[in-house]
Amino acid sequence: KAGVTQTPRYLIKTRGQQVTLSCSPISGHRSVSWYQQTPGQGLQFLFEYFSETQRNKGNFPGRFSGRQFSNSRSEMNVSTLELGDSALYLCASSLGRTSGVVTQYFGPGTRLLVL
Amino acid sequence: AQRVTQPEKLLSVFKGAPVELKCNYSYSGSPELFWYVQYSRQRLQLLLRHISRESIKGFTADLNKGETSFHLKKPFAQEEDSAMYYCALNTNAGKSTFGDGTTLTVKP
């Protein structure tokens, strides 16, 4: 099976702009989670989508949003970019069971630089 | 609230020496714990799940609910084990809380 893919891999934006990142999960996986990775804060959970619905949400401002399509692909949007949004954004997919152990598989990430 | 603590940011051992990467967690429910590894320029990948009680690449980890720990161990470290290791606690389906990570360096 192909792994989780993320596009684009690298992105440079300026403050105030908005950005959309895309994630294609492993075939058959219905859950997609997004994480922000920075040297200072480590890996932080943004949100999780399952069957086109946001099921979990982390502690990020409303500028961070996402959606999931019927084919389980997911997009993450950040509006009004700030310098502090510079990070590696990771997407992880899983089968999405609501019970039992959930194993997540990570994509390579999109590295966003805000100037 | 859930929390994962990896007390060592950096850990350095010599090849062939035993290695233990510490992980402590705080969670009131029944935890699902994982170890992930990130080799240089590679994606984050799953190393171990506590529920599997397996040994991957010589690594094992035992969940100790009394001490709320999930330490990762390997009896004889290899140079190729040099990487960043993350302990993660899954509390709700697709939501994981990660520790800050430990960078392991295995010296020849």
Tab-separated table of C-alpha atoms in Angstrom:
chain	number	residue	atom	x	y	z
A	1	LYS	CA	0.000	0.000	0.000
A	2	ALA	CA	1.195	3.493	-0.700
A	3	GLY	CA	1.981	5.505	2.413
A	4	VAL	CA	0.569	8.812	3.531
A	5	THR	CA	1.426	11.578	1.098
A	6	GLN	CA	1.493	15.291	1.683
A	7	THR	CA	1.692	18.166	-0.764
A	8	PRO	CA	3.435	20.438	-1.145
A	9	ARG	CA	6.576	19.338	0.659
A	10	TYR	CA	7.911	22.877	1.049
A	11	LEU	CA	6.212	26.228	1.115
A	12	ILE	CA	7.309	29.814	1.638
A	13	LYS	CA	4.711	32.431	2.459
A	14	THR	CA	4.674	35.923	3.884
A	15	ARG	CA	2.888	37.184	6.960
A	16	GLY	CA	-0.798	37.773	6.448
A	17	GLN	CA	-1.156	35.303	3.623
A	18	GLN	CA	-3.092	32.084	3.845
A	19	VAL	CA	-1.997	28.568	2.991
A	20	THR	CA	-3.616	25.239	2.212
A	21	LEU	CA	-1.870	21.944	2.809
A	22	SER	CA	-3.052	18.610	1.491
A	23	CYS	CA	-2.866	15.080	2.847
A	24	SER	CA	-3.775	11.811	1.162
A	25	PRO	CA	-4.172	8.969	3.662
A	26	ILE	CA	-3.379	5.320	3.221
A	27	SER	CA	-6.052	3.594	1.175
A	28	GLY	CA	-8.830	2.406	3.467
A	29	HIS	CA	-7.956	4.760	6.287
A	30	ARG	CA	-10.812	7.017	7.264
A	31	SER	CA	-9.152	9.110	9.951
A	32	VAL	CA	-6.712	11.909	9.260
A	33	SER	CA	-4.957	13.816	12.028
A	34	TRP	CA	-2.812	16.914	11.716
A	35	TYR	CA	0.135	17.884	13.905
A	36	GLN	CA	2.444	20.867	14.064
A	37	GLN	CA	6.095	20.178	14.800
A	38	THR	CA	8.416	22.962	15.919
A	39	PRO	CA	11.765	22.905	17.727
A	40	GLY	CA	10.317	24.837	20.653
A	41	GLN	CA	6.939	23.153	21.107
A	42	GLY	CA	7.584	19.698	19.740
A	43	LEU	CA	4.698	17.790	18.193
A	44	GLN	CA	1.320	19.302	18.915
A	45	PHE	CA	-2.049	17.960	17.873
A	46	LEU	CA	-4.100	20.258	15.666
A	47	PHE	CA	-7.233	18.300	14.784
A	48	GLU	CA	-8.565	15.001	13.543
A	49	TYR	CA	-11.122	14.276	10.864
A	50	PHE	CA	-13.105	11.110	10.476
A	51	SER	CA	-15.668	10.538	7.774
A	52	GLU	CA	-15.632	14.212	6.803
A	53	THR	CA	-16.316	15.374	10.370
A	54	GLN	CA	-13.934	16.972	12.809
A	55	ARG	CA	-13.812	14.533	15.706
A	56	ASN	CA	-11.029	15.995	17.859
A	57	LYS	CA	-9.474	19.410	18.162
A	58	GLY	CA	-6.317	20.685	19.785
A	59	ASN	CA	-5.600	24.064	21.326
A	60	PHE	CA	-4.906	26.149	18.270
A	61	PRO	CA	-6.546	29.411	17.243
A	62	GLY	CA	-9.371	29.536	14.761
A	63	ARG	CA	-6.952	30.577	12.019
A	64	PHE	CA	-6.182	26.883	11.745
A	65	SER	CA	-8.927	24.923	10.075
A	66	GLY	CA	-9.336	21.781	8.087
A	67	ARG	CA	-11.673	19.617	6.172
A	68	GLN	CA	-11.943	16.110	4.871
A	69	PHE	CA	-13.408	14.951	1.609
A	70	SER	CA	-15.483	11.876	0.845
A	71	ASN	CA	-12.372	10.063	-0.399
A	72	SER	CA	-10.741	10.716	3.025
A	73	ARG	CA	-8.234	13.188	1.631
A	74	SER	CA	-7.817	16.111	3.954
A	75	GLU	CA	-6.760	19.714	3.682
A	76	MET	CA	-5.539	22.052	6.354
A	77	ASN	CA	-5.816	25.801	6.019
A	78	VAL	CA	-4.029	28.504	7.938
A	79	SER	CA	-5.242	32.048	7.429
A	80	THR	CA	-3.479	35.296	8.284
A	81	LEU	CA	-0.124	33.637	8.646
A	82	GLU	CA	2.190	34.664	11.472
A	83	LEU	CA	5.928	34.148	11.775
A	84	GLY	CA	5.274	31.628	14.541
A	85	ASP	CA	3.360	29.414	12.147
A	86	SER	CA	6.640	28.363	10.562
A	87	ALA	CA	6.790	24.651	11.251
A	88	LEU	CA	6.661	21.157	9.866
A	89	TYR	CA	3.034	20.122	9.474
A	90	LEU	CA	2.497	16.410	9.738
A	91	CYS	CA	-0.478	14.419	8.684
A	92	ALA	CA	-1.236	10.974	10.056
A	93	SER	CA	-3.834	8.488	8.961
A	94	SER	CA	-5.429	5.544	10.700
A	95	LEU	CA	-8.337	3.196	10.292
A	96	GLY	CA	-10.250	5.443	12.616
A	97	ARG	CA	-11.813	2.958	14.991
A	98	THR	CA	-13.461	4.617	17.931
A	99	SER	CA	-12.313	1.898	20.277
A	100	GLY	CA	-9.280	-0.280	20.568
A	101	VAL	CA	-5.732	0.696	19.809
A	102	VAL	CA	-5.424	3.196	17.000
A	103	THR	CA	-2.155	3.100	15.100
A	104	GLN	CA	-1.314	6.233	13.157
A	105	TYR	CA	0.906	6.338	10.100
A	106	PHE	CA	2.651	9.593	9.348
A	107	GLY	CA	3.349	11.422	6.142
A	108	PRO	CA	6.657	13.149	5.343
A	109	GLY	CA	5.282	16.542	6.316
A	110	THR	CA	5.003	19.950	4.700
A	111	ARG	CA	7.624	22.422	5.809
A	112	LEU	CA	6.127	25.904	5.950
A	113	LEU	CA	8.293	28.985	6.255
A	114	VAL	CA	6.585	32.298	6.962
A	115	LEU	CA	8.631	35.399	6.180
B	1	ALA	CA	-5.276	16.430	31.057
B	2	GLN	CA	-2.874	13.979	29.519
B	3	ARG	CA	0.833	14.558	29.515
B	4	VAL	CA	3.904	12.691	28.301
B	5	THR	CA	7.316	13.397	29.737
B	6	GLN	CA	10.620	12.313	28.254
B	7	PRO	CA	13.141	13.607	30.771
B	8	GLU	CA	16.214	13.267	28.559
B	9	LYS	CA	16.530	15.505	25.509
B	10	LEU	CA	19.833	13.919	24.594
B	11	LEU	CA	21.203	10.466	25.296
B	12	SER	CA	24.561	9.196	24.192
B	13	VAL	CA	25.826	5.624	24.526
B	14	PHE	CA	28.568	3.543	23.012
B	15	LYS	CA	27.850	0.788	20.521
B	16	GLY	CA	27.067	-2.452	22.300
B	17	ALA	CA	25.995	-0.748	25.505
B	18	PRO	CA	22.457	-1.056	26.867
B	19	VAL	CA	20.157	1.856	26.286
B	20	GLU	CA	17.001	2.980	28.044
B	21	LEU	CA	14.895	5.901	26.903
B	22	LYS	CA	12.519	7.025	29.617
B	23	CYS	CA	8.882	7.925	29.179
B	24	ASN	CA	6.393	8.817	31.869
B	25	TYR	CA	2.786	9.651	31.281
B	26	SER	CA	-0.105	11.215	33.080
B	27	TYR	CA	-3.593	10.094	32.163
B	28	SER	CA	-6.599	9.137	34.209
B	29	GLY	CA	-7.971	6.613	31.755
B	30	SER	CA	-6.626	3.456	30.203
B	31	PRO	CA	-3.559	4.488	28.200
B	32	GLU	CA	-2.543	3.441	24.731
B	33	LEU	CA	1.167	4.068	24.424
B	34	PHE	CA	3.489	4.112	21.466
B	35	TRP	CA	7.111	4.731	20.630
B	36	TYR	CA	7.887	6.463	17.346
B	37	VAL	CA	11.292	6.910	15.761
B	38	GLN	CA	12.486	9.521	13.313
B	39	TYR	CA	15.747	8.810	11.535
B	40	SER	CA	17.605	11.653	9.897
B	41	ARG	CA	15.644	13.037	6.934
B	42	GLN	CA	12.966	10.368	7.247
B	43	ARG	CA	9.375	10.492	8.318
B	44	LEU	CA	8.124	9.672	11.764
B	45	GLN	CA	7.473	5.961	11.961
B	46	LEU	CA	5.930	3.655	14.480
B	47	LEU	CA	8.400	1.584	16.460
B	48	LEU	CA	6.343	-0.107	19.163
B	49	ARG	CA	2.834	-0.285	20.530
B	50	HIS	CA	2.387	-1.295	24.144
B	51	ILE	CA	-0.526	-3.542	23.336
B	52	SER	CA	1.559	-5.663	20.971
B	53	ARG	CA	4.205	-6.543	23.535
B	54	GLU	CA	6.586	-7.091	20.633
B	55	SER	CA	10.280	-6.535	20.043
B	56	ILE	CA	11.151	-4.417	17.031
B	57	LYS	CA	14.781	-3.929	15.972
B	58	GLY	CA	15.742	-5.320	19.371
B	59	PHE	CA	13.763	-2.692	21.259
B	60	THR	CA	11.163	-3.547	23.877
B	61	ALA	CA	8.953	-1.423	26.067
B	62	ASP	CA	6.819	-2.443	28.995
B	63	LEU	CA	3.895	-0.493	30.293
B	64	ASN	CA	4.118	-0.026	34.050
B	65	LYS	CA	0.807	1.367	35.175
B	66	GLY	CA	1.952	1.647	38.785
B	67	GLU	CA	4.835	3.913	37.841
B	68	THR	CA	2.972	5.348	34.821
B	69	SER	CA	5.990	4.620	32.671
B	70	PHE	CA	6.666	3.148	29.256
B	71	HIS	CA	10.432	3.066	28.980
B	72	LEU	CA	12.098	1.895	25.775
B	73	LYS	CA	14.995	-0.505	26.150
B	74	LYS	CA	17.569	-2.245	24.032
B	75	PRO	CA	20.294	-4.460	25.488
B	76	PHE	CA	22.948	-3.725	22.852
B	77	ALA	CA	22.756	-0.424	21.013
B	78	GLN	CA	23.823	-0.185	17.368
B	79	GLU	CA	25.025	2.884	15.471
B	80	GLU	CA	21.962	2.681	13.213
B	81	ASP	CA	19.784	3.239	16.274
B	82	SER	CA	20.880	6.875	16.330
B	83	ALA	CA	17.672	8.848	15.841
B	84	MET	CA	15.017	10.908	17.540
B	85	TYR	CA	12.597	8.878	19.649
B	86	TYR	CA	9.151	10.036	20.667
B	87	CYS	CA	6.856	8.518	23.222
B	88	ALA	CA	3.163	9.098	22.514
B	89	LEU	CA	-0.063	8.615	24.402
B	90	ASN	CA	-3.222	8.047	22.455
B	91	THR	CA	-6.255	9.084	24.424
B	92	ASN	CA	-8.979	9.492	21.884
B	93	ALA	CA	-8.990	7.796	18.495
B	94	GLY	CA	-6.804	9.895	16.226
B	95	LYS	CA	-5.462	12.258	18.869
B	96	SER	CA	-2.006	11.614	20.306
B	97	THR	CA	-0.030	13.542	22.864
B	98	PHE	CA	3.691	13.377	22.251
B	99	GLY	CA	6.648	13.823	24.528
B	100	ASP	CA	9.356	16.284	23.555
B	101	GLY	CA	11.518	13.511	22.187
B	102	THR	CA	14.940	12.108	23.012
B	103	THR	CA	17.814	12.264	20.570
B	104	LEU	CA	19.799	9.075	20.854
B	105	THR	CA	23.369	9.018	19.621
B	106	VAL	CA	25.195	5.712	19.503
B	107	LYS	CA	28.923	6.242	19.302
B	108	PRO	CA	31.236	3.715	17.613
